[in-house]
Amino acid sequence: MAIYVKEDELVFHLQTKKTSYIMKVLDEKYLTHVYWGRKMTTPDMGNAQINRGICFAPINYDWRYSLDFVCQEYPVGCGTDYRVPAISAVYDDGSRTVELEYDSYIVISGKPKLQGLPATYVEEATEADTLEIILKDKVKGMKVVLQYTAYNELDVITRNVKVINESNARITLEKVASASVDFEHAQFDMITLPGAWGRERHIERNSLRSGIQSVESRRGASSHQANPFIALASKNATEDYGDVYGFNLVYSGNYSAGVEVDQLFKSRAWIGINAYDFSWILESGEEFQSPEAVMVYSGEGLGEMSRTYHRLYRKRLVRGRYRDEVRPILVNNWEATYFGFDEEKIVGLAKEAAALGIELLVLDDGWFGKRNSDNCSLGDWYVNKDKLPNGITELAKRVNEEGVKFGLWFEPEMVSPDSDLYRAHPDWCIHVTDRKRTECRSQLTLDLSRKEVCDYIVKAVSDVLDSANIAYVKWDMNRHMSALGSAGLDREHQKEMPHRYMLGLYDVMERIVSSHPDVLFESCSGGGGRFDPGILYYMPQTWTSDDTDAVERLYIQYGTSMVYPISAMGAHVSAVPNHQSGRVASLKMRGDVAMSGNFGYELDLMKFTDEEKEEVKAQVASYKELRTFVQSADMYRLESPFEGNTTAWQFISEDGNDIFAAYFRILAKVNMGIFRMRFVGLDADATYEVVGENKSYSGAELMNIGLVVDFWGDYQSRTWRLKKL
Ligand code: DGJ
């Protein structure tokens, strides 16, 4: 049992393998936050906080206590706490003061499913316990259920919130955070993953300051520009030392995550759906379910926090066949041909792929409608007979005959104004009736808050998938929402559209994915514009970035690994000069970077020289060996590209027997001294063979002295595969 309740003092103590999370009800009313961090062995820990102050704030408790000074568990709006609220509501009489009082609790073995939303899960009830704390605004009949799940073997606590209207009148929610945590101090750095198209999830680390600091998306997608993740790290925290608190939202739409440092130097962290442009009407008896927040505490630095997220997401977020099976090595034709392909070109690529050992050919954008450029046909999911006269069925068959599986690109959430779909249903896109429909890449966003639109997508995509032997789908999404409006919602419900879109999207994905269990789905949004746990619940891998340059990818993949496992990251070798940066990196470095993810190629295989073909064959063969453990291995980040000219990381199989490590140097420098690869996490007394080199070393030597790395020239890399003897 991971949850202890001290009934007489109303203390709630959640325990994971190495952490404790403690709450206490104060004055039989107020649910306060007591502690989150390293595990406490005493199960009850009823020592509640005493927060007194003389700080110009209205009083709730006795003359010394205001909620403004108290560490709270789920703070409310328009009350006596002036910090960022977790929940704001407007009642039917127009009043906005919310008062939540403790009502009751229940403990559930295991982890209940979240209705209509993606979430982490358990396979056995013994893996976790769930606590529900019920709070009520008794005056207005609003019930708030705070749900916490503590995993036994992982240092993870998940949270979500359900709001139920138990009154006879309408309640309008204006904010419902998934989690809010108060810390008694603000001695933290905040780590975030900002970016842009082609530069996703770079790492920023900033000292907390007074006031609010936050990341958010108002784009209708989790976005390239920010990620629904923040971590609070103690000032001295490194990769393997110090306290780190991670917050990640299992959601793909608008979110906000941040911290407020208050007048008493306390800090309040929150994560949840963005209150910007959000409201949700609850009629009598209706309920609202928030997305799930995944909170990870590590007392051993950032690396351990990341590995905890990786394990959880690999095993208890991702579902289906490819959770446990190795992922195929693919070649995607996008950077090879863009829109300029025909059946013979694709079959030719498949033939070449087979000769190199590549297992899957993905036909990207341009196979449908009359699409020869990006200005038409999205929504018309039937084959472009000018390019593919024998259709997708025949093309897939011919690709299969070459010994290669066939995969296909879709962008189901979009419609081109120049499309049969748009001509038939001009009101099916997100728009405001009397305003210009603002296009991006000549396309509009379909309004997935509407059931009939979702049904159309499910049918259109399923029809294609059922018509041919399709083993893989790349699900793209290439614009953010603008001119927000839905023809399917009345005036009062317009602000529900962005969240209703997400619910529609998740429903569409669930229906398509569950009816095609053998298909491997890879999500994409102009590269990594929707790299979030919400999408990973449906699709086990994401195209990490449209920037395929090996050097750029060091930063992107390193930053992405802060939260997401490498089994989630699509990574391809592309042509040089690179199409995004113009850089000419060695084939070896391009291969080594891509092998630190879900490996593939994204170039014209026909253009390889004979020498390059031999190198590619060797890359493919070595990845086939590596992937049996690398895709499920623990990752250790050793040198950060954000701190210098070198990057290094290492992967250890779950049983500790297989190791893959890679060391990269971006630019050549002269007389820089010796570079060494110092391994971590090995068994000091064991002997390890360096595969392919006929050498072996003790774990102690590999960890303490390391192996010398010799580089010559720019864009260099070196990898090692170790086997424990
Ligand atoms: C954006 C994706 O990120 C690319 O990989 C490619 O699929 C294009 N869309 C196709 O339009």
XYZ file of C-alpha atoms and ligand atoms in Angstrom:
736
model
C 0.000 0.000 0.000
C 1.497 3.295 -1.051
C -1.025 5.527 0.692
C -1.294 6.101 4.432
C -4.057 8.107 6.032
C -3.942 9.291 9.624
C -7.650 9.585 10.252
C -7.609 11.582 13.508
C -5.432 14.383 12.106
C -6.487 13.994 8.468
C -2.957 13.524 7.202
C -2.464 11.892 3.800
C 0.913 10.366 3.013
C 1.632 9.013 -0.453
C 4.743 6.927 -0.932
C 6.576 5.762 -4.021
C 9.791 3.750 -4.003
C 11.965 6.666 -2.926
C 9.606 9.588 -2.356
C 6.928 10.885 -0.004
C 4.127 13.353 -0.679
C 2.192 14.614 2.341
C -0.965 16.679 2.795
C -2.923 17.675 5.870
C -6.332 19.181 6.448
C -6.028 22.317 8.573
C -8.863 23.417 10.849
C -10.938 20.529 9.409
C -11.382 22.601 6.280
C -8.319 23.573 4.337
C -6.298 20.988 2.440
C -2.697 22.072 2.880
C 0.495 20.797 1.333
C 3.093 19.586 3.845
C 5.901 17.894 1.966
C 7.134 16.373 -1.304
C 10.591 14.871 -1.616
C 12.880 12.145 -0.331
C 10.985 9.280 1.296
C 9.960 9.546 4.952
C 9.992 6.232 6.722
C 7.425 7.266 9.348
C 4.193 6.724 7.512
C 1.955 9.422 9.029
C 4.092 12.600 9.336
C 1.316 14.649 10.857
C 3.550 17.594 11.579
C 1.581 20.209 9.766
C 3.051 23.467 8.715
C 2.563 26.548 10.841
C 2.399 29.483 8.509
C 1.892 32.714 10.348
C 2.382 36.145 9.047
C 1.440 39.757 9.329
C 1.279 40.413 5.658
C -1.773 42.416 4.885
C -4.076 39.534 4.043
C -7.625 38.617 5.079
C -7.881 35.944 7.716
C -9.326 32.475 7.348
C -8.251 30.545 10.383
C -7.573 32.412 13.604
C -6.135 35.896 13.828
C -2.688 34.843 12.578
C -3.558 32.682 9.644
C -4.460 33.630 6.141
C -4.519 31.222 3.231
C -2.135 33.683 1.632
C 0.629 32.341 3.916
C -0.269 28.666 3.774
C 1.169 26.000 1.478
C -1.964 24.729 -0.209
C -2.906 21.741 -2.244
C -5.490 23.187 -4.618
C -5.765 26.972 -4.228
C -8.909 28.839 -5.268
C -9.571 32.115 -7.000
C -11.014 35.350 -5.567
C -10.493 34.268 -1.963
C -7.913 35.162 0.645
C -4.948 33.720 -1.216
C -3.677 36.235 -3.751
C -1.286 33.883 -5.499
C -2.050 32.038 -8.742
C -5.205 29.950 -8.225
C -5.610 26.394 -9.444
C -9.312 26.827 -10.084
C -11.508 29.774 -11.062
C -15.243 29.631 -11.637
C -18.186 31.925 -12.240
C -21.396 30.930 -10.513
C -24.840 31.537 -11.897
C -25.293 34.712 -9.852
C -22.131 36.157 -11.372
C -20.041 35.690 -8.227
C -16.476 34.379 -8.582
C -15.439 33.611 -5.025
C -14.716 29.916 -4.674
C -14.309 28.316 -1.251
C -13.257 24.693 -1.208
C -13.444 22.729 2.019
C -12.319 19.225 2.717
C -15.199 16.757 2.534
C -13.951 13.151 2.393
C -11.491 10.768 0.774
C -11.294 7.300 -0.742
C -8.360 5.025 -1.530
C -8.481 2.868 -4.644
C -6.138 0.024 -5.459
C -4.539 0.530 -8.900
C -5.236 3.479 -11.187
C -8.628 4.331 -12.715
C -8.799 5.263 -16.421
C -9.338 8.861 -17.406
C -12.516 9.287 -19.419
C -11.745 10.527 -22.952
C -8.213 11.634 -22.155
C -4.806 10.010 -22.521
C -3.088 8.994 -19.288
C -0.487 6.690 -17.821
C -1.861 3.345 -16.724
C -1.161 0.195 -14.725
C -1.452 -3.382 -15.902
C -1.884 -4.806 -12.405
C -3.671 -3.102 -9.529
C -0.634 -3.855 -7.359
C 1.503 -1.406 -9.372
C -0.025 1.706 -7.824
C -2.591 3.103 -5.404
C -4.884 6.023 -5.940
C -6.167 8.553 -3.430
C -9.190 10.717 -4.129
C -9.693 13.730 -1.923
C -13.068 15.370 -2.259
C -13.387 19.098 -1.706
C -16.652 21.001 -1.822
C -17.842 24.541 -2.215
C -20.866 23.911 -0.011
C -22.490 27.275 -0.624
C -22.540 26.822 -4.385
C -22.746 23.038 -4.806
C -19.451 22.521 -6.618
C -17.541 19.313 -5.936
C -13.854 18.981 -6.772
C -12.200 15.570 -6.787
C -8.407 15.621 -6.550
C -7.032 12.312 -7.735
C -3.464 11.217 -6.916
C -1.832 7.987 -8.038
C 1.435 6.853 -6.460
C 3.376 4.218 -8.387
C 5.098 1.679 -6.154
C 8.191 0.991 -8.236
C 8.598 4.342 -9.961
C 9.037 7.719 -8.312
C 5.966 9.066 -10.012
C 2.851 10.734 -8.676
C 0.157 11.511 -11.201
C -2.619 13.989 -10.547
C -5.855 15.001 -12.194
C -8.931 16.931 -11.131
C -12.606 16.368 -11.768
C -15.144 19.136 -11.156
C -18.799 18.197 -10.704
C -21.733 20.569 -10.626
C -23.966 19.335 -7.808
C -26.125 22.441 -7.797
C -29.242 23.193 -9.798
C -27.641 26.197 -11.457
C -24.974 26.649 -14.095
C -21.290 26.892 -13.177
C -18.773 28.254 -15.661
C -15.214 27.075 -15.128
C -12.545 29.535 -16.174
C -9.526 27.616 -14.973
C -8.916 24.053 -13.790
C -5.226 23.268 -13.229
C -4.251 19.610 -13.140
C -1.775 20.139 -10.325
C -0.546 22.881 -8.036
C 2.281 22.385 -5.550
C 3.507 24.884 -2.963
C 7.111 24.775 -1.779
C 8.202 26.584 1.388
C 11.162 28.178 -0.389
C 12.154 29.366 -3.827
C 15.782 28.238 -3.952
C 15.295 26.644 -7.344
C 16.271 26.958 -10.960
C 13.437 26.467 -13.406
C 14.218 24.271 -16.396
C 12.104 24.582 -19.535
C 12.261 23.347 -23.134
C 11.598 26.334 -25.415
C 12.165 26.289 -29.165
C 10.880 27.049 -32.627
C 10.240 25.098 -35.822
C 13.483 23.229 -36.519
C 14.877 24.081 -33.074
C 12.588 22.188 -30.725
C 13.163 21.575 -27.015
C 16.424 23.374 -26.355
C 17.154 23.521 -22.645
C 16.879 26.726 -20.615
C 17.753 26.963 -16.951
C 16.980 30.142 -15.029
C 17.014 31.108 -11.399
C 13.554 31.731 -9.930
C 12.794 35.381 -9.218
C 9.910 37.059 -7.432
C 6.648 37.012 -9.322
C 5.376 34.747 -12.052
C 7.490 32.884 -14.592
C 5.774 30.441 -16.898
C 5.661 28.624 -20.206
C 2.493 28.174 -22.159
C 0.893 27.479 -25.484
C -1.981 29.465 -26.949
C -1.567 27.818 -30.361
C -4.006 24.927 -30.081
C -1.107 22.469 -29.941
C 1.596 21.778 -27.411
C 3.889 23.433 -29.989
C 7.502 23.775 -31.091
C 7.740 26.994 -29.119
C 7.348 25.441 -25.674
C 6.749 22.025 -24.174
C 4.238 21.175 -21.422
C 7.083 20.565 -18.996
C 8.901 22.401 -16.250
C 11.374 21.180 -13.683
C 12.413 22.859 -10.467
C 15.984 21.960 -9.660
C 17.919 22.805 -6.536
C 20.627 25.354 -7.288
C 23.354 22.729 -7.061
C 21.505 20.085 -9.066
C 23.443 18.447 -11.888
C 22.811 15.394 -14.036
C 23.537 13.079 -11.124
C 23.185 15.178 -7.993
C 20.522 17.244 -6.246
C 16.776 17.582 -5.861
C 14.684 17.907 -8.993
C 10.892 18.159 -9.330
C 9.446 17.520 -12.779
C 5.958 18.457 -14.011
C 4.685 17.213 -17.363
C 1.151 17.443 -18.751
C -0.394 14.566 -20.673
C -2.072 16.939 -23.086
C -1.511 18.200 -26.630
C -3.403 21.503 -26.638
C -3.144 24.865 -24.888
C -1.459 24.600 -21.519
C 0.277 26.691 -18.939
C 2.986 25.636 -16.505
C 4.884 27.912 -14.224
C 5.908 29.152 -10.840
C 4.990 32.122 -8.694
C 7.459 33.259 -6.057
C 5.511 35.120 -3.384
C 6.172 37.790 -0.783
C 7.345 35.185 1.762
C 9.790 33.627 -0.733
C 7.668 30.535 -1.142
C 7.092 29.125 -4.595
C 3.938 27.772 -6.148
C 4.242 25.551 -9.224
C 1.306 24.636 -11.421
C 0.542 22.833 -14.654
C -2.717 22.427 -16.554
C -4.916 23.573 -19.412
C -4.258 27.221 -20.232
C -6.847 29.551 -18.725
C -6.290 31.818 -21.728
C -9.298 31.625 -24.052
C -10.793 28.803 -22.000
C -14.100 28.420 -20.289
C -16.325 25.428 -19.738
C -19.989 25.477 -18.870
C -21.198 22.858 -16.413
C -24.938 22.498 -16.297
C -26.478 20.819 -13.256
C -25.064 17.303 -12.840
C -22.312 17.715 -15.458
C -18.624 17.192 -14.798
C -15.323 18.367 -16.222
C -12.239 16.193 -16.312
C -8.769 17.777 -16.370
C -5.815 16.179 -18.168
C -3.254 14.266 -16.140
C -0.124 15.852 -14.687
C 2.870 13.560 -14.195
C 5.079 14.653 -11.311
C 8.497 13.133 -10.745
C 10.815 13.812 -7.830
C 14.460 12.818 -8.104
C 16.942 13.159 -5.269
C 19.705 12.167 -7.694
C 19.680 14.953 -10.225
C 18.222 15.529 -13.652
C 19.401 12.251 -15.132
C 17.347 10.212 -12.668
C 14.289 12.407 -13.242
C 14.575 11.802 -16.987
C 15.083 8.061 -16.604
C 11.955 7.883 -14.430
C 9.904 9.692 -17.096
C 11.435 7.445 -19.771
C 10.575 4.218 -17.922
C 7.046 5.353 -17.182
C 6.356 6.524 -20.719
C 7.958 3.477 -22.367
C 6.051 0.996 -20.235
C 2.940 2.676 -18.914
C 2.002 5.433 -21.374
C 2.737 3.984 -24.793
C 0.405 1.126 -25.669
C -0.003 -1.574 -28.257
C 2.240 -3.913 -30.178
C 5.113 -1.469 -30.619
C 5.396 -0.751 -26.912
C 7.377 -3.980 -26.648
C 8.483 -4.720 -30.210
C 11.566 -3.232 -31.846
C 10.841 -0.461 -34.328
C 11.619 -0.988 -38.018
C 14.413 0.904 -39.793
C 12.704 3.098 -42.355
C 13.447 5.304 -45.324
C 11.159 8.283 -45.866
C 10.973 9.858 -49.348
C 10.248 13.448 -48.216
C 13.741 14.928 -48.430
C 14.525 12.563 -51.329
C 11.768 13.701 -53.693
C 9.453 16.190 -51.943
C 6.331 16.232 -54.178
C 8.194 15.010 -57.266
C 7.761 11.229 -57.279
C 5.930 8.574 -59.221
C 5.331 4.860 -58.752
C 8.607 3.825 -60.379
C 10.641 6.187 -58.215
C 9.063 4.837 -55.019
C 9.464 1.205 -56.063
C 13.077 1.973 -57.013
C 13.693 3.384 -53.540
C 12.160 0.263 -52.027
C 14.454 -1.959 -54.074
C 17.490 -0.001 -52.959
C 16.234 0.002 -49.360
C 15.965 -3.784 -49.401
C 19.523 -4.099 -50.700
C 20.754 -1.972 -47.796
C 18.789 -3.871 -45.163
C 16.198 -1.116 -44.579
C 12.828 -2.580 -43.603
C 10.138 0.006 -44.292
C 9.532 2.592 -47.000
C 7.394 5.591 -46.072
C 5.635 7.538 -48.801
C 5.291 11.072 -47.459
C 3.160 14.019 -48.594
C 1.793 14.333 -52.152
C 0.138 10.988 -52.946
C -3.512 12.142 -52.801
C -6.014 14.498 -54.491
C -4.154 16.597 -57.043
C -1.395 17.497 -54.650
C 1.826 18.474 -56.409
C 2.643 21.271 -54.020
C 1.462 22.245 -50.583
C -1.361 24.490 -51.770
C -4.178 21.995 -52.292
C -5.995 18.709 -51.603
C -5.710 18.194 -47.847
C -8.922 16.413 -46.888
C -9.185 14.522 -50.194
C -7.751 11.216 -49.036
C -7.934 9.380 -52.348
C -4.987 8.604 -54.566
C -3.456 11.010 -57.079
C -3.746 8.874 -60.196
C -1.419 11.128 -62.212
C 1.437 10.070 -59.960
C 0.287 6.661 -58.875
C -1.921 5.314 -61.704
C -2.273 1.901 -60.063
C -3.284 3.259 -56.692
C -1.950 2.748 -53.184
C -2.951 -0.907 -53.084
C -0.749 -1.759 -56.036
C 2.097 0.464 -54.873
C 2.125 -1.162 -51.426
C 2.112 -4.569 -53.121
C 5.081 -3.705 -55.309
C 7.014 -2.276 -52.353
C 6.264 -5.440 -50.371
C 7.462 -7.558 -53.290
C 10.835 -5.893 -52.932
C 10.909 -7.234 -49.357
C 10.112 -3.914 -47.687
C 7.068 -2.843 -45.650
C 5.021 0.119 -46.798
C 4.068 3.234 -44.806
C 1.976 6.283 -45.684
C 1.701 9.964 -44.689
C -1.566 11.661 -43.702
C -2.454 15.074 -42.381
C -6.003 14.264 -41.273
C -6.728 17.328 -39.136
C -6.390 19.777 -42.036
C -8.268 20.935 -45.108
C -7.031 22.904 -48.110
C -9.424 25.598 -49.384
C -8.680 24.060 -52.786
C -10.117 20.628 -52.014
C -13.312 18.702 -52.675
C -13.819 18.414 -48.915
C -13.740 22.169 -48.420
C -16.016 22.806 -51.391
C -18.531 20.356 -49.887
C -18.220 21.546 -46.261
C -16.867 25.088 -46.061
C -18.043 25.377 -42.445
C -16.068 22.341 -41.244
C -12.967 24.392 -40.519
C -12.178 26.505 -37.482
C -13.344 29.996 -38.443
C -15.274 33.090 -37.422
C -18.189 33.687 -39.791
C -17.509 37.268 -40.857
C -13.720 37.164 -40.694
C -11.006 36.160 -43.112
C -10.046 32.514 -42.739
C -6.381 32.919 -41.984
C -4.376 30.285 -43.834
C -1.018 28.830 -42.961
C 0.790 26.734 -45.582
C -2.401 27.285 -47.649
C -4.466 25.248 -45.211
C -7.170 25.554 -42.587
C -7.719 23.461 -39.467
C -10.688 21.114 -39.464
C -12.996 21.680 -36.521
C -12.527 18.525 -34.503
C -14.868 19.808 -31.821
C -17.593 18.597 -34.229
C -18.568 14.940 -34.180
C -19.367 14.760 -37.909
C -15.891 16.077 -38.763
C -14.264 13.471 -36.507
C -16.370 10.737 -38.095
C -15.309 11.876 -41.568
C -11.630 11.681 -40.612
C -11.963 8.240 -39.048
C -13.685 6.909 -42.155
C -11.380 8.595 -44.683
C -8.184 7.395 -43.001
C -9.543 3.920 -42.222
C -10.698 3.431 -45.818
C -7.163 3.992 -47.068
C -5.584 1.855 -44.344
C -8.002 -0.971 -45.098
C -7.387 -0.773 -48.845
C -3.719 -1.733 -48.861
C -1.011 -3.438 -46.869
C 0.024 -0.415 -44.833
C 2.324 -1.124 -41.893
C 3.068 2.419 -40.743
C 1.372 5.814 -40.693
C 3.011 9.214 -40.321
C 0.310 11.487 -38.836
C 1.296 15.067 -39.586
C -0.207 18.397 -38.442
C 1.179 21.540 -40.007
C -0.424 24.646 -38.578
C -1.645 26.221 -35.382
C -5.163 27.485 -34.758
C -6.228 31.026 -35.580
C -9.513 32.964 -35.910
C -10.962 30.701 -33.253
C -14.573 29.819 -33.769
C -16.752 26.772 -34.306
C -19.920 26.644 -36.378
C -20.955 23.706 -34.219
C -21.049 25.606 -30.918
C -23.413 28.316 -29.750
C -22.249 31.707 -28.562
C -21.842 30.707 -24.911
C -19.743 27.622 -25.654
C -17.275 29.156 -28.133
C -14.423 29.212 -25.608
C -14.746 25.456 -25.214
C -13.629 24.872 -28.790
C -9.845 24.424 -28.265
C -10.345 21.785 -25.554
C -13.237 20.144 -27.409
C -10.872 19.925 -30.412
C -8.408 17.950 -28.290
C -11.136 15.639 -27.024
C -12.212 15.112 -30.648
C -8.636 14.478 -31.751
C -8.060 11.929 -28.987
C -11.333 10.199 -29.901
C -10.307 10.059 -33.585
C -6.865 8.721 -32.732
C -8.282 6.133 -30.339
C -10.723 4.856 -32.939
C -8.159 4.626 -35.739
C -5.306 3.244 -33.658
C -7.392 0.629 -31.865
C -8.943 -0.638 -35.090
C -5.491 -0.945 -36.710
C -3.434 -2.575 -33.965
C -0.675 -3.800 -36.278
C 0.094 -0.403 -37.758
C 2.996 1.572 -36.295
C 1.880 5.212 -35.919
C 4.398 8.055 -35.834
C 3.084 11.514 -35.034
C 4.526 14.685 -36.452
C 3.718 18.363 -36.429
C 6.061 20.174 -38.766
C 8.659 17.972 -37.040
C 8.387 18.023 -33.250
C 5.579 20.548 -32.801
C 3.430 18.118 -30.837
C 5.994 16.062 -28.969
C 3.986 15.487 -25.807
C 2.781 12.565 -23.675
C -0.813 13.067 -24.841
C 0.031 12.039 -28.395
C 2.468 9.339 -27.240
C -0.452 7.535 -25.593
C -1.836 6.895 -29.088
C 1.306 6.895 -31.210
C 4.499 5.427 -29.757
C 6.906 7.603 -31.714
C 7.138 11.206 -32.886
C 9.166 12.796 -35.676
C 11.516 14.759 -33.466
C 12.219 17.702 -35.759
C 12.168 18.746 -39.401
C 15.730 19.807 -38.780
C 17.652 16.681 -39.768
C 21.109 18.240 -39.503
C 23.233 15.988 -37.265
C 24.731 18.846 -35.252
C 21.367 20.528 -34.725
C 19.938 17.165 -33.736
C 22.471 16.867 -30.895
C 20.762 19.793 -29.182
C 17.232 18.736 -30.104
C 17.595 15.089 -29.080
C 19.517 15.977 -25.922
C 16.810 18.484 -24.907
C 13.983 16.114 -25.819
C 15.543 13.413 -23.652
C 14.952 15.605 -20.609
C 11.460 14.068 -20.533
C 10.924 11.702 -23.455
C 12.596 8.327 -24.098
C 14.612 7.719 -27.244
C 12.109 5.059 -28.297
C 9.772 8.019 -28.871
C 12.192 9.969 -31.090
C 12.244 9.520 -34.865
C 15.810 10.237 -36.073
C 16.969 9.974 -39.699
C 20.164 10.253 -41.675
C 19.591 12.900 -44.345
C 21.528 14.217 -47.332
C 24.380 16.719 -47.326
C 24.489 19.653 -47.685
C 21.686 19.405 -45.133
C 18.391 20.834 -46.408
C 17.794 22.955 -43.293
C 21.271 24.171 -42.371
C 23.478 23.632 -45.427
C 26.004 21.808 -43.235
C 28.064 18.901 -44.548
C 28.448 16.459 -41.664
C 30.119 13.086 -42.085
C 27.928 10.077 -42.881
C 29.309 8.472 -39.752
C 28.197 11.315 -37.499
C 24.792 11.488 -39.189
C 24.399 7.767 -38.574
C 25.583 7.872 -34.975
C 23.207 10.706 -34.067
C 20.257 8.964 -35.731
C 21.118 5.666 -34.033
C 20.545 7.431 -30.726
C 16.833 7.443 -31.622
C 14.454 5.472 -33.837
C 16.792 5.036 -36.756
C 16.006 5.699 -40.390
C 17.008 7.503 -43.598
C 15.448 10.481 -45.294
C 17.330 10.907 -48.574
C 17.608 9.517 -52.076
C 19.214 6.112 -51.560
C 20.010 5.994 -55.292
C 22.495 8.815 -54.886
C 24.848 6.938 -52.560
C 28.266 6.005 -53.955
C 29.297 2.348 -53.660
C 31.515 3.242 -50.727
C 28.657 5.024 -48.971
C 26.387 2.046 -49.596
C 28.812 -0.184 -47.728
C 28.871 2.277 -44.836
C 25.064 2.437 -44.792
C 24.810 -1.368 -44.820
C 27.097 -1.449 -41.803
C 25.032 1.239 -40.023
C 21.821 -0.670 -40.668
C 23.349 -3.937 -39.481
C 24.730 -2.422 -36.301
C 21.445 -0.660 -35.474
C 19.618 -3.967 -35.858
C 21.777 -5.292 -33.035
C 21.598 -2.139 -30.956
C 17.854 -1.659 -31.118
C 17.174 -4.886 -29.241
C 18.269 -3.069 -26.093
C 18.805 0.620 -26.928
C 15.116 1.312 -27.536
C 14.342 0.206 -23.983
C 17.597 1.182 -22.292
C 18.310 3.680 -19.527
C 19.889 6.837 -20.893
C 22.700 8.744 -19.204
C 23.533 12.198 -20.522
C 27.261 12.705 -20.049
C 28.248 15.893 -21.882
C 25.841 18.603 -22.918
C 25.950 20.298 -26.332
C 24.568 23.377 -24.579
C 27.802 23.663 -22.619
C 30.483 23.106 -25.223
C 31.817 21.592 -28.410
C 31.291 17.967 -27.350
C 28.260 15.842 -26.558
C 28.187 12.382 -25.040
C 25.487 9.982 -23.934
C 25.253 6.377 -22.945
C 22.562 3.704 -22.892
C 22.510 0.689 -20.550
C 20.145 -2.215 -21.074
C 17.742 -2.964 -18.250
C 19.773 -6.017 -17.229
C 23.041 -4.057 -17.345
C 24.650 -6.405 -19.856
C 24.613 -4.223 -22.978
C 25.951 -0.723 -23.320
C 25.961 1.716 -26.224
C 27.774 5.023 -25.894
C 28.335 7.852 -28.336
C 30.694 10.818 -28.206
C 30.440 13.718 -30.663
C 32.695 16.675 -31.388
C 31.240 19.485 -33.465
C 34.254 21.532 -34.572
C 37.911 20.590 -34.812
C 40.175 22.412 -32.385
C 43.906 22.075 -32.041
C 45.813 21.344 -28.835
C 42.737 20.879 -26.700
C 44.198 18.070 -24.585
C 42.859 14.559 -24.217
C 39.203 13.601 -24.670
C 38.059 10.549 -22.791
C 34.834 8.640 -22.725
C 34.172 7.832 -19.079
C 31.348 5.343 -18.796
C 28.841 5.396 -15.937
C 26.625 2.908 -14.178
C 28.801 -0.149 -14.902
C 29.665 -2.924 -12.496
C 33.186 -1.964 -11.318
C 34.208 -5.588 -10.769
C 32.873 -6.951 -14.034
C 34.723 -7.190 -17.345
C 33.303 -5.633 -20.478
C 34.188 -6.486 -24.045
C 34.313 -3.654 -26.580
C 32.368 -5.323 -29.378
C 34.200 -5.376 -32.708
C 37.517 -4.288 -31.211
C 38.707 -7.471 -29.576
C 39.471 -5.620 -26.338
C 38.095 -5.850 -22.856
C 38.363 -3.723 -19.719
C 37.129 -3.780 -16.162
C 34.079 -1.706 -15.310
C 36.272 0.243 -12.878
C 38.719 1.189 -15.627
C 35.974 2.183 -18.055
C 34.308 4.376 -15.442
C 37.361 5.925 -13.763
C 40.008 6.160 -16.458
C 37.845 5.846 -19.535
C 38.768 5.346 -23.164
C 40.706 7.932 -25.149
C 38.767 9.483 -28.020
C 40.726 10.559 -31.079
C 39.075 12.967 -33.475
C 40.257 14.447 -36.752
C 38.272 17.173 -38.471
C 34.856 18.754 -37.948
C 31.627 16.837 -37.206
C 33.195 13.768 -35.702
C 31.701 10.959 -33.692
C 32.813 7.782 -31.978
C 30.612 5.016 -30.605
C 31.217 1.947 -28.458
C 29.158 -1.154 -27.926
C 30.120 -2.927 -24.690
C 29.065 -6.361 -23.568
C 29.368 -7.508 -19.974
C 31.289 -10.794 -19.907
C 6.068 18.403 -42.267
C 6.804 17.199 -41.769
O 7.470 17.488 -40.587
C 7.762 16.714 -42.846
O 8.523 15.644 -42.372
C 6.964 16.329 -44.055
O 6.158 15.233 -43.756
C 6.138 17.510 -44.525
N 5.335 18.058 -43.462
C 5.235 17.119 -45.648
O 4.384 18.127 -46.012
